[in-house]
Short mmCIF file of C-alpha atoms in Angstrom, two decimals:
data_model
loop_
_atom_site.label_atom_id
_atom_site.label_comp_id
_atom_site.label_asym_id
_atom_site.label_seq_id
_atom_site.Cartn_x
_atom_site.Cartn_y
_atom_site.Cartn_z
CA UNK F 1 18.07 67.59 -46.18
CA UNK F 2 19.04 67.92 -42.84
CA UNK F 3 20.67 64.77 -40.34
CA UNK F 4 16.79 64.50 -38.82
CA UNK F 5 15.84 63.94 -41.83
CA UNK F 6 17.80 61.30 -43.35
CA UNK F 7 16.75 58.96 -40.00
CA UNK F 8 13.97 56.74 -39.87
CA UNK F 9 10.57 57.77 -37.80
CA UNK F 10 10.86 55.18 -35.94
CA UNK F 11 13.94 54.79 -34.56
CA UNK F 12 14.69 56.63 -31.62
CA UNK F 13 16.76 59.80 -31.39
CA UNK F 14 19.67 60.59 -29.00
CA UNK F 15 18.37 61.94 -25.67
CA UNK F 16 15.06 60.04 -26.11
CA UNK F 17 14.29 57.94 -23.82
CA UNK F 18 14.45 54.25 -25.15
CA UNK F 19 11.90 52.55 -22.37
CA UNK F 20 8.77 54.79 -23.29
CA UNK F 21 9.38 54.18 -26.94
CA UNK F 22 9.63 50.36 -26.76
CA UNK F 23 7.07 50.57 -23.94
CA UNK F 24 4.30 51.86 -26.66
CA UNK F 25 5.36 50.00 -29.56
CA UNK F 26 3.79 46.35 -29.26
CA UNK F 27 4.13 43.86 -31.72
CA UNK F 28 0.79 42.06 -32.03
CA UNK F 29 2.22 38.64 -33.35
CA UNK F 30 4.99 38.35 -30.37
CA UNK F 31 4.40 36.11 -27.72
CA UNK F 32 3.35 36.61 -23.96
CA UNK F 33 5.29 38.81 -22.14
CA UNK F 34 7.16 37.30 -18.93
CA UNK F 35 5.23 38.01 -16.46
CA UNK F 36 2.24 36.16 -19.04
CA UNK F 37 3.90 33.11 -19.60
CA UNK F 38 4.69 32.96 -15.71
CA UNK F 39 1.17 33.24 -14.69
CA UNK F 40 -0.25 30.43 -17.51
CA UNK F 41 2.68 28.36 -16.08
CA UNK F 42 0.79 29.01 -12.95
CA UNK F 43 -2.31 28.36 -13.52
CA UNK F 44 -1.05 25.14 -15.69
CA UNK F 45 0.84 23.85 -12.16
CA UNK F 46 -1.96 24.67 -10.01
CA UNK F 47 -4.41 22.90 -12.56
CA UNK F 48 -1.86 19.88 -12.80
CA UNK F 49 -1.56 19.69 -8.98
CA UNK F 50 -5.37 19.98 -8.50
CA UNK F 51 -6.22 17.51 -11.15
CA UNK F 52 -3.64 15.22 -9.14
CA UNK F 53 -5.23 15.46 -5.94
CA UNK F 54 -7.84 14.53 -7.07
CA UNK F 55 -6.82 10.86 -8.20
CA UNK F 56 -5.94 7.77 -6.19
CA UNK F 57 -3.47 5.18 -7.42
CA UNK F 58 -4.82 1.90 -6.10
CA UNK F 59 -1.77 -0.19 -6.66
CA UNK F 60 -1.79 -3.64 -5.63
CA UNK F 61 -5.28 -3.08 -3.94
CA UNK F 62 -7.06 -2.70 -7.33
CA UNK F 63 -6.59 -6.26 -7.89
CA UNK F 64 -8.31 -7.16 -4.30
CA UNK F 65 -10.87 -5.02 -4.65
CA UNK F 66 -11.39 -6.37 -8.58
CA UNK F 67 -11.21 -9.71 -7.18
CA UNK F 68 -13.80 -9.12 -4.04
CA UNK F 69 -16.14 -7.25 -7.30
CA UNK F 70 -15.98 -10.50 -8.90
CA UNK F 71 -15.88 -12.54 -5.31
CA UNK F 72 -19.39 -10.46 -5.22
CA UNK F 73 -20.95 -11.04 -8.51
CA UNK F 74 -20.65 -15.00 -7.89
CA UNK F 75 -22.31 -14.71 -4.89
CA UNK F 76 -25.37 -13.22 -6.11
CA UNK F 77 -25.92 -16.83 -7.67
CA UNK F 78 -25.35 -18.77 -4.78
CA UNK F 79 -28.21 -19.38 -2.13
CA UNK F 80 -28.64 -16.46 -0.12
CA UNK F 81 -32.50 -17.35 1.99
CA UNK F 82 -33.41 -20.91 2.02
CA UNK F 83 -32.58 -22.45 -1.75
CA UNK F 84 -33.08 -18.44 -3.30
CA UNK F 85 -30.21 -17.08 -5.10
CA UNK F 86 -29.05 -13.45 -4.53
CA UNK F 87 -29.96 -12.67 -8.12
CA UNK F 88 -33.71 -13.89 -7.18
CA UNK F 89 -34.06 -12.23 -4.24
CA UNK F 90 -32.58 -9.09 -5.74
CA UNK F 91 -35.46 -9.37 -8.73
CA UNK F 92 -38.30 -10.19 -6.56
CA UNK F 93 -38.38 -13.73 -7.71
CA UNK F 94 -37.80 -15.37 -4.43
CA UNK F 95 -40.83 -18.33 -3.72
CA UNK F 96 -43.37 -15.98 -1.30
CA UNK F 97 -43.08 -19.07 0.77
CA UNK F 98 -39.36 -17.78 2.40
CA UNK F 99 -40.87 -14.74 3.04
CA UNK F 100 -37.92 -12.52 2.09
CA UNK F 101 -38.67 -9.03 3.85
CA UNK F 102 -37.33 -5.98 3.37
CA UNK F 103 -33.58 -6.20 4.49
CA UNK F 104 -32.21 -8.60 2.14
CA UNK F 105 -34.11 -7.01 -0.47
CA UNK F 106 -32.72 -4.03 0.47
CA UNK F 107 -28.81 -5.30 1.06
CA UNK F 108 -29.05 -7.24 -2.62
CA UNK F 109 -30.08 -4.00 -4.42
CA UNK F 110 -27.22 -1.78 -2.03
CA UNK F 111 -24.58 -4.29 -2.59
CA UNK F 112 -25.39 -4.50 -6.18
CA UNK F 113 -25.28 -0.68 -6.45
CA UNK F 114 -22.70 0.26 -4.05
CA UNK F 115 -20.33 -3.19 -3.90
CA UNK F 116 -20.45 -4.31 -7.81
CA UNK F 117 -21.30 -0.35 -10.22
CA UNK F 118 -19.74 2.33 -7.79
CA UNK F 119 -17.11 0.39 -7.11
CA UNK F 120 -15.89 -0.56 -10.25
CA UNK F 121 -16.54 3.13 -11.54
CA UNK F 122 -14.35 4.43 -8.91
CA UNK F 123 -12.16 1.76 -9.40
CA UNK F 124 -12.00 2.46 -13.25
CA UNK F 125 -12.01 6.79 -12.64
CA UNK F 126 -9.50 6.70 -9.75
CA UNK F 127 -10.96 9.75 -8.80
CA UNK F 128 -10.56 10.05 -4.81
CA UNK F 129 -14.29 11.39 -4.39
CA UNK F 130 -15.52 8.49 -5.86
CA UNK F 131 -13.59 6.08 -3.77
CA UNK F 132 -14.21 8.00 -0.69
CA UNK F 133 -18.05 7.41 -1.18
CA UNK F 134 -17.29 4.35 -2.72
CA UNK F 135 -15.86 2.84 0.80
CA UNK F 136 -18.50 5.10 3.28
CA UNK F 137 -21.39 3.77 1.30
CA UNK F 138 -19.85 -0.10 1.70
CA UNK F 139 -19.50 0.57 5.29
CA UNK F 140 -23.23 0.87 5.35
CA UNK F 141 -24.21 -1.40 2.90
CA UNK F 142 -21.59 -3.49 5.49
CA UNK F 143 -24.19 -3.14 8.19
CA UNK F 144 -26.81 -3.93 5.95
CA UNK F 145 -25.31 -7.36 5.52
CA UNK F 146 -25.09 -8.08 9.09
CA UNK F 147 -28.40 -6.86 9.69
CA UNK F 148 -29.74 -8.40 6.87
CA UNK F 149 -28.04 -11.75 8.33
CA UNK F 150 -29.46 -11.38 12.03
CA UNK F 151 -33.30 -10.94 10.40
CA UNK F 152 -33.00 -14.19 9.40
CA UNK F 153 -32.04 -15.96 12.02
CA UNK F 154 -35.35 -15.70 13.79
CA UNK F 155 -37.31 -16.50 10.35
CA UNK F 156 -39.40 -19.48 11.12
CA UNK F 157 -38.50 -20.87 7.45
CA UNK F 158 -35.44 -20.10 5.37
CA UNK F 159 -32.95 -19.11 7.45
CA UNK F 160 -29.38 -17.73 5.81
CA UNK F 161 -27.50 -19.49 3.61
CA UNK F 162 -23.93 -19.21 2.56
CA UNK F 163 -24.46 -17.03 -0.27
CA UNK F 164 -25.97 -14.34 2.08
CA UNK F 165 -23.13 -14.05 4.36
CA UNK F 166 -20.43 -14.58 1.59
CA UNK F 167 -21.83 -11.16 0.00
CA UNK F 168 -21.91 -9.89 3.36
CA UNK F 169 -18.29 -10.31 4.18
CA UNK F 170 -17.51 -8.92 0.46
CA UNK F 171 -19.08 -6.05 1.66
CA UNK F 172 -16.80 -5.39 4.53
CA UNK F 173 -14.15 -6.37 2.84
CA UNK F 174 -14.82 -3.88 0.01
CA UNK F 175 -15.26 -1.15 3.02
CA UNK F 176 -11.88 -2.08 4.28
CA UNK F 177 -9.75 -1.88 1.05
CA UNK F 178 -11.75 1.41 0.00
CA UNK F 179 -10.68 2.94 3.82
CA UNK F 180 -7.40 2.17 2.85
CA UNK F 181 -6.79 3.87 -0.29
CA UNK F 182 -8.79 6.58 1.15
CA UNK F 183 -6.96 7.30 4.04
CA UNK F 184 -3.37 6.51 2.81
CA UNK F 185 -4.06 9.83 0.36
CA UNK F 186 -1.00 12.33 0.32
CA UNK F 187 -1.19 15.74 1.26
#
C-alpha cells in the first residue's frame, strides 16, 4: 500500500488547491453563506423601515381626536334642523314639515362615515394612508358642514340648531388634528 493510499478521498493532497475543493463540496444542512444572511438582513431592514413608514404615532393627539369622535357621536342626538336630531335626519326620519334637503342629509351620512368609522379605523391602524385620507376627506366633509349650515339659513322653517353646527365644528376640528399628524410625518 502506497502513502496515496493510506489517505482519505476526501481530503485534499499537497499541491491541490484547497479553494476549488471546498468551493465544490457544500454541506446541505449548513446555514446561509455571508453574503445570504447579508442580503435577508437586507431585505428584513428594508421591510422593517417600510413597514415603519408606513405608521403614524398619534401621541397626545389620539386622545383629541378620540375625544372630538365621541364630541361627534353626541351630537348626532342633539337638534341639528328645527327640533330633528342628527341621528333623524341621518335616517330619513326628520318630520317632512322641516324640509331637510339634500345637504344635511348628505353632511350627517359624510360625517358619520368620514368623522366617526374612518377615523377611528385610522385612529385604531395608525397606518399613515389612512390618516392622510382620514383628514382630506374631513376637510371636505368640513365644507359640507358649513355649507350644510348656510342652506339653512334661508329655510323659511327650521333653521339650524346647535347640534348642526356643533358636528360641523367637530368636523374641522377632526381636519385639523388629522393635518397635523399628517404633516408632522418623518422622512
Amino acid at each position: 500500500m502506497s502513502e496515496d493510499d493510506r489517505e482519505p478521498r476526501n481530503r485534499p493532497r499537497e499541491g491541490d488547491d484547497v479553494q476549488a475543493a471546498d468551493s465544490t463540496h457544500t454541506d446541505p444542512n449548513a446555514g446561509p453563506t455571508g453574503d445570504e444572511q447579508a442580503r435577508t438582513d437586507r431585505r428584513e431592514l428594508s421591510r422593517a423601515e417600510r413597514d415603519l413608514l408606513r405608521r403614524i404615532d398619534p401621541g397626545r393627539t389620539a386622545v383629541t381626536i378620540a375625544a372630538v369622535i365621541l364630541v361627534l357621536i353626541a351630537s348626532s342626538l342633539l337638534p341639528w334642523i328645527g327640533s330633528a336630531s342628527g341621528v333623524e335626519i341621518l335616517l330619513g326620519q326628520a318630520d317632512p314639515a322641516l324640509d331637510v334637503g339634500l345637504l344635511p342629509r348628505l353632511f350627517s351620512v359624510n360625517a358619520t362615515l368620514v368623522g366617526v368609522l374612518l377615523g377611528a379605523i385610522a385612529l385604531i391602524s395608525r397606518r399613515w394612508a389612512l390618516a392622510w385620507v382620514a383628514g382630506m376627506a374631513a376637510i371636505i366633509v368640513s365644507f359640507e358642514g358649513v355649507i350644510a349650515i348656510w342652506s339653512r339659513q334661508t329655510a323659511p322653517v327650521g333653521g339650524p340648531s346647535w347640534g348642526l353646527v356643533l358636528a360641523a365644528l367637530c368636523m374641522i376640528v377632526l381636519a385639523v388634528q388629522w393635518l397635523r399628524i399628517v404633516l408632522t410625518r418623518p422622512g
